[in-house]
Amino acid sequence: MPFSNLKPKVKTILSNENEPTAQRLKEVCELLQSSVGYYDWVGFYFANEAEKTLHLKAFAGEPTDHTVIPFGKGICGQVAVSNQNFVVPDVKAQDNYIACSITVKSEIVIPLFKDGKNIGQIDIDSHVEDPFSAEDERFLEWVNEEVAKILAP
Ligand code: SME
């Protein structure tokens, strides 16, 4: 499904005030994972600034052992400190990488900003090599902006 068709669906899920935030985030993960062929695992991590750790809040795909990730560790931990998108076409080429499954070939992590502060991220694993383009980056930045709007300041 093209990203333009997914946007209204994401908005509908996030605007459902009858559901807790974590449930809405889970539904966004499920939507993206089931709609984009090369999105095999989709999750949101949020930062605990005091502990300098990332915590998995919602996901779709296989359960992962990596529900808590220290800042600086793996692709996710690096994005927690760099504030930059991180697109990994081939995970085998990365030294600082936390493997979740041997089937994962590539990954994209986009930081999530609330009031200009990097408070978390969306993380996507793919079983396809080098599938992510600038279009994915723009779409996932947009998803994170929409998510930021429903989070408490
Ligand atoms: N591969 C990630 C760890 C999280 S899993 O992909 C769910 C990383 O290197 O940070």
PDB file of C-alpha atoms and ligand atoms in Angstrom:
ATOM      1  CA  MET A   1       0.000   0.000   0.000  1.00  0.00           C
ATOM      2  CA  PRO A   2       1.442   3.423  -0.911  1.00  0.00           C
ATOM      3  CA  PHE A   3       2.441   5.686   1.960  1.00  0.00           C
ATOM      4  CA  SER A   4      -0.154   8.294   0.899  1.00  0.00           C
ATOM      5  CA  ASN A   5      -2.918   5.730   1.525  1.00  0.00           C
ATOM      6  CA  LEU A   6      -1.462   4.775   4.900  1.00  0.00           C
ATOM      7  CA  LYS A   7      -1.382   8.326   6.254  1.00  0.00           C
ATOM      8  CA  PRO A   8      -5.152   8.705   6.849  1.00  0.00           C
ATOM      9  CA  LYS A   9      -5.210   5.265   8.516  1.00  0.00           C
ATOM     10  CA  VAL A  10      -2.386   6.274  10.867  1.00  0.00           C
ATOM     11  CA  LYS A  11      -4.262   9.474  11.719  1.00  0.00           C
ATOM     12  CA  THR A  12      -7.470   7.562  12.448  1.00  0.00           C
ATOM     13  CA  ILE A  13      -5.678   5.156  14.832  1.00  0.00           C
ATOM     14  CA  LEU A  14      -3.838   7.932  16.671  1.00  0.00           C
ATOM     15  CA  SER A  15      -6.966  10.058  17.089  1.00  0.00           C
ATOM     16  CA  ASN A  16      -8.869   7.302  18.962  1.00  0.00           C
ATOM     17  CA  GLU A  17      -8.940   8.844  22.420  1.00  0.00           C
ATOM     18  CA  ASN A  18     -10.862   5.868  23.815  1.00  0.00           C
ATOM     19  CA  GLU A  19      -7.703   3.785  23.701  1.00  0.00           C
ATOM     20  CA  PRO A  20      -4.533   4.176  25.764  1.00  0.00           C
ATOM     21  CA  THR A  21      -1.506   5.553  23.926  1.00  0.00           C
ATOM     22  CA  ALA A  22       0.365   2.221  24.005  1.00  0.00           C
ATOM     23  CA  GLN A  23      -2.560   0.475  22.298  1.00  0.00           C
ATOM     24  CA  ARG A  24      -2.728   3.142  19.581  1.00  0.00           C
ATOM     25  CA  LEU A  25       1.023   2.791  19.007  1.00  0.00           C
ATOM     26  CA  LYS A  26       0.653  -0.992  18.770  1.00  0.00           C
ATOM     27  CA  GLU A  27      -2.060  -0.564  16.146  1.00  0.00           C
ATOM     28  CA  VAL A  28       0.174   1.774  14.138  1.00  0.00           C
ATOM     29  CA  CYS A  29       2.954  -0.860  14.287  1.00  0.00           C
ATOM     30  CA  GLU A  30       0.513  -3.544  13.129  1.00  0.00           C
ATOM     31  CA  LEU A  31      -0.783  -1.356  10.302  1.00  0.00           C
ATOM     32  CA  LEU A  32       2.701  -0.599   8.972  1.00  0.00           C
ATOM     33  CA  GLN A  33       3.972  -4.152   9.394  1.00  0.00           C
ATOM     34  CA  SER A  34       0.979  -5.675   7.585  1.00  0.00           C
ATOM     35  CA  SER A  35       0.790  -3.013   4.821  1.00  0.00           C
ATOM     36  CA  VAL A  36       4.410  -2.609   3.711  1.00  0.00           C
ATOM     37  CA  GLY A  37       5.831  -5.874   2.384  1.00  0.00           C
ATOM     38  CA  TYR A  38       9.423  -5.265   3.503  1.00  0.00           C
ATOM     39  CA  TYR A  39       8.489  -4.002   7.036  1.00  0.00           C
ATOM     40  CA  ASP A  40       8.917  -7.265   8.957  1.00  0.00           C
ATOM     41  CA  TRP A  41       9.219  -5.867  12.488  1.00  0.00           C
ATOM     42  CA  VAL A  42       8.014  -2.415  13.572  1.00  0.00           C
ATOM     43  CA  GLY A  43       8.442  -1.002  17.061  1.00  0.00           C
ATOM     44  CA  PHE A  44       8.523   2.197  19.108  1.00  0.00           C
ATOM     45  CA  TYR A  45      11.193   2.680  21.758  1.00  0.00           C
ATOM     46  CA  PHE A  46      11.083   5.560  24.262  1.00  0.00           C
ATOM     47  CA  ALA A  47      13.976   7.023  26.232  1.00  0.00           C
ATOM     48  CA  ASN A  48      14.449   7.005  29.989  1.00  0.00           C
ATOM     49  CA  GLU A  49      16.768  10.013  30.249  1.00  0.00           C
ATOM     50  CA  ALA A  50      17.747   9.348  33.883  1.00  0.00           C
ATOM     51  CA  GLU A  51      18.841   5.771  33.146  1.00  0.00           C
ATOM     52  CA  LYS A  52      20.091   6.498  29.606  1.00  0.00           C
ATOM     53  CA  THR A  53      18.116   3.555  28.234  1.00  0.00           C
ATOM     54  CA  LEU A  54      15.525   2.952  25.531  1.00  0.00           C
ATOM     55  CA  HIS A  55      12.397   0.949  26.382  1.00  0.00           C
ATOM     56  CA  LEU A  56      10.196  -0.905  23.912  1.00  0.00           C
ATOM     57  CA  LYS A  57       6.642   0.406  24.268  1.00  0.00           C
ATOM     58  CA  ALA A  58       4.814  -1.159  21.303  1.00  0.00           C
ATOM     59  CA  PHE A  59       5.684  -3.461  18.419  1.00  0.00           C
ATOM     60  CA  ALA A  60       4.390  -5.772  15.674  1.00  0.00           C
ATOM     61  CA  GLY A  61       6.275  -8.862  14.515  1.00  0.00           C
ATOM     62  CA  GLU A  62       8.251 -11.473  16.419  1.00  0.00           C
ATOM     63  CA  PRO A  63       8.798 -10.723  20.114  1.00  0.00           C
ATOM     64  CA  THR A  64      12.340  -9.480  20.819  1.00  0.00           C
ATOM     65  CA  ASP A  65      14.644  -9.976  23.823  1.00  0.00           C
ATOM     66  CA  HIS A  66      15.853  -6.404  23.321  1.00  0.00           C
ATOM     67  CA  THR A  67      13.163  -4.539  25.209  1.00  0.00           C
ATOM     68  CA  VAL A  68      15.708  -2.319  26.996  1.00  0.00           C
ATOM     69  CA  ILE A  69      18.668  -0.888  25.059  1.00  0.00           C
ATOM     70  CA  PRO A  70      21.369   1.349  26.603  1.00  0.00           C
ATOM     71  CA  PHE A  71      22.060   4.666  24.843  1.00  0.00           C
ATOM     72  CA  GLY A  72      24.947   4.162  22.399  1.00  0.00           C
ATOM     73  CA  LYS A  73      24.366   0.432  21.910  1.00  0.00           C
ATOM     74  CA  GLY A  74      23.173  -0.950  18.571  1.00  0.00           C
ATOM     75  CA  ILE A  75      21.530   1.086  15.839  1.00  0.00           C
ATOM     76  CA  CYS A  76      18.754   2.193  18.204  1.00  0.00           C
ATOM     77  CA  GLY A  77      21.135   3.275  20.959  1.00  0.00           C
ATOM     78  CA  GLN A  78      23.213   5.269  18.477  1.00  0.00           C
ATOM     79  CA  VAL A  79      20.128   7.165  17.263  1.00  0.00           C
ATOM     80  CA  ALA A  80      19.269   8.006  20.893  1.00  0.00           C
ATOM     81  CA  VAL A  81      22.486  10.059  21.027  1.00  0.00           C
ATOM     82  CA  SER A  82      22.923  11.195  17.389  1.00  0.00           C
ATOM     83  CA  ASN A  83      19.372  12.567  16.847  1.00  0.00           C
ATOM     84  CA  GLN A  84      19.780  11.486  13.203  1.00  0.00           C
ATOM     85  CA  ASN A  85      17.975   9.007  10.968  1.00  0.00           C
ATOM     86  CA  PHE A  86      19.977   5.780  10.630  1.00  0.00           C
ATOM     87  CA  VAL A  87      19.392   3.690   7.511  1.00  0.00           C
ATOM     88  CA  VAL A  88      21.235   0.357   7.454  1.00  0.00           C
ATOM     89  CA  PRO A  89      21.060  -1.323   4.031  1.00  0.00           C
ATOM     90  CA  ASP A  90      23.063  -4.346   5.258  1.00  0.00           C
ATOM     91  CA  VAL A  91      23.214  -5.118   8.978  1.00  0.00           C
ATOM     92  CA  LYS A  92      26.226  -7.415   8.460  1.00  0.00           C
ATOM     93  CA  ALA A  93      28.305  -4.350   7.610  1.00  0.00           C
ATOM     94  CA  GLN A  94      27.622  -2.753  11.040  1.00  0.00           C
ATOM     95  CA  ASP A  95      29.954  -3.283  14.026  1.00  0.00           C
ATOM     96  CA  ASN A  96      27.651  -1.670  16.590  1.00  0.00           C
ATOM     97  CA  TYR A  97      24.530  -3.693  15.871  1.00  0.00           C
ATOM     98  CA  ILE A  98      22.252  -5.770  18.136  1.00  0.00           C
ATOM     99  CA  ALA A  99      20.942  -8.803  16.216  1.00  0.00           C
ATOM    100  CA  CYS A 100      17.324  -9.668  16.960  1.00  0.00           C
ATOM    101  CA  SER A 101      17.005 -12.475  14.431  1.00  0.00           C
ATOM    102  CA  ILE A 102      19.251 -14.029  11.798  1.00  0.00           C
ATOM    103  CA  THR A 103      16.536 -13.332   9.224  1.00  0.00           C
ATOM    104  CA  VAL A 104      16.965  -9.545   9.556  1.00  0.00           C
ATOM    105  CA  LYS A 105      19.016  -8.069   6.700  1.00  0.00           C
ATOM    106  CA  SER A 106      18.393  -4.336   7.017  1.00  0.00           C
ATOM    107  CA  GLU A 107      17.052  -1.770   9.450  1.00  0.00           C
ATOM    108  CA  ILE A 108      15.848   1.824   9.633  1.00  0.00           C
ATOM    109  CA  VAL A 109      15.613   3.897  12.809  1.00  0.00           C
ATOM    110  CA  ILE A 110      14.051   7.380  12.821  1.00  0.00           C
ATOM    111  CA  PRO A 111      14.203   9.556  15.956  1.00  0.00           C
ATOM    112  CA  LEU A 112      10.950  10.867  17.435  1.00  0.00           C
ATOM    113  CA  PHE A 113      11.034  14.479  18.617  1.00  0.00           C
ATOM    114  CA  LYS A 114       8.651  16.113  21.083  1.00  0.00           C
ATOM    115  CA  ASP A 115       9.113  19.883  21.410  1.00  0.00           C
ATOM    116  CA  GLY A 116      12.500  19.523  19.712  1.00  0.00           C
ATOM    117  CA  LYS A 117      13.759  16.823  22.075  1.00  0.00           C
ATOM    118  CA  ASN A 118      14.688  13.290  20.949  1.00  0.00           C
ATOM    119  CA  ILE A 119      12.434  11.205  23.197  1.00  0.00           C
ATOM    120  CA  GLY A 120      12.252   7.930  21.297  1.00  0.00           C
ATOM    121  CA  GLN A 121      12.241   6.342  17.883  1.00  0.00           C
ATOM    122  CA  ILE A 122      10.525   4.090  15.405  1.00  0.00           C
ATOM    123  CA  ASP A 123      12.590   1.026  14.497  1.00  0.00           C
ATOM    124  CA  ILE A 124      11.905  -1.180  11.473  1.00  0.00           C
ATOM    125  CA  ASP A 125      13.650  -4.450  10.607  1.00  0.00           C
ATOM    126  CA  SER A 126      13.447  -6.000   7.160  1.00  0.00           C
ATOM    127  CA  HIS A 127      14.214  -9.444   5.787  1.00  0.00           C
ATOM    128  CA  VAL A 128      15.049  -7.734   2.477  1.00  0.00           C
ATOM    129  CA  GLU A 129      18.479  -6.301   1.723  1.00  0.00           C
ATOM    130  CA  ASP A 130      18.650  -2.539   1.047  1.00  0.00           C
ATOM    131  CA  PRO A 131      14.880  -1.847   0.760  1.00  0.00           C
ATOM    132  CA  PHE A 132      14.681   1.621   2.369  1.00  0.00           C
ATOM    133  CA  SER A 133      14.588   4.868   0.364  1.00  0.00           C
ATOM    134  CA  ALA A 134      14.213   8.552   1.153  1.00  0.00           C
ATOM    135  CA  GLU A 135      10.466   7.969   0.780  1.00  0.00           C
ATOM    136  CA  ASP A 136      10.535   5.652   3.812  1.00  0.00           C
ATOM    137  CA  GLU A 137      12.461   8.272   5.778  1.00  0.00           C
ATOM    138  CA  ARG A 138       9.977  11.055   4.958  1.00  0.00           C
ATOM    139  CA  PHE A 139       6.990   8.815   5.725  1.00  0.00           C
ATOM    140  CA  LEU A 140       8.394   7.598   9.053  1.00  0.00           C
ATOM    141  CA  GLU A 141       9.364  11.159  10.049  1.00  0.00           C
ATOM    142  CA  TRP A 142       5.733  12.082   9.395  1.00  0.00           C
ATOM    143  CA  VAL A 143       4.490   9.108  11.484  1.00  0.00           C
ATOM    144  CA  ASN A 144       6.705  10.208  14.372  1.00  0.00           C
ATOM    145  CA  GLU A 145       5.426  13.798  14.134  1.00  0.00           C
ATOM    146  CA  GLU A 146       1.861  12.504  14.346  1.00  0.00           C
ATOM    147  CA  VAL A 147       2.738  10.276  17.323  1.00  0.00           C
ATOM    148  CA  ALA A 148       4.431  13.204  19.095  1.00  0.00           C
ATOM    149  CA  LYS A 149       1.136  15.137  18.920  1.00  0.00           C
ATOM    150  CA  ILE A 150      -0.665  12.563  21.125  1.00  0.00           C
ATOM    151  CA  LEU A 151       2.116  12.280  23.725  1.00  0.00           C
ATOM    152  CA  ALA A 152       1.921  14.254  26.942  1.00  0.00           C
ATOM    153  CA  PRO A 153       4.396  17.182  27.047  1.00  0.00           C
TER     154      PRO A 153
HETATM  155  N1  SME B   1      18.735  -4.136  15.842  1.00  0.00           N
HETATM  156  C1  SME B   1      18.505  -3.134  16.841  1.00  0.00           C
HETATM  157  C2  SME B   1      17.981  -3.737  18.111  1.00  0.00           C
HETATM  158  C3  SME B   1      16.509  -3.720  18.220  1.00  0.00           C
HETATM  159  S1  SME B   1      15.771  -4.912  17.248  1.00  0.00           S
HETATM  160  O1  SME B   1      15.994  -4.582  15.830  1.00  0.00           O
HETATM  161  C4  SME B   1      14.165  -5.064  17.562  1.00  0.00           C
HETATM  162  C5  SME B   1      19.766  -2.345  17.105  1.00  0.00           C
HETATM  163  O2  SME B   1      20.849  -2.706  16.649  1.00  0.00           O
HETATM  164  O3  SME B   1      19.666  -1.362  17.810  1.00  0.00           O
END
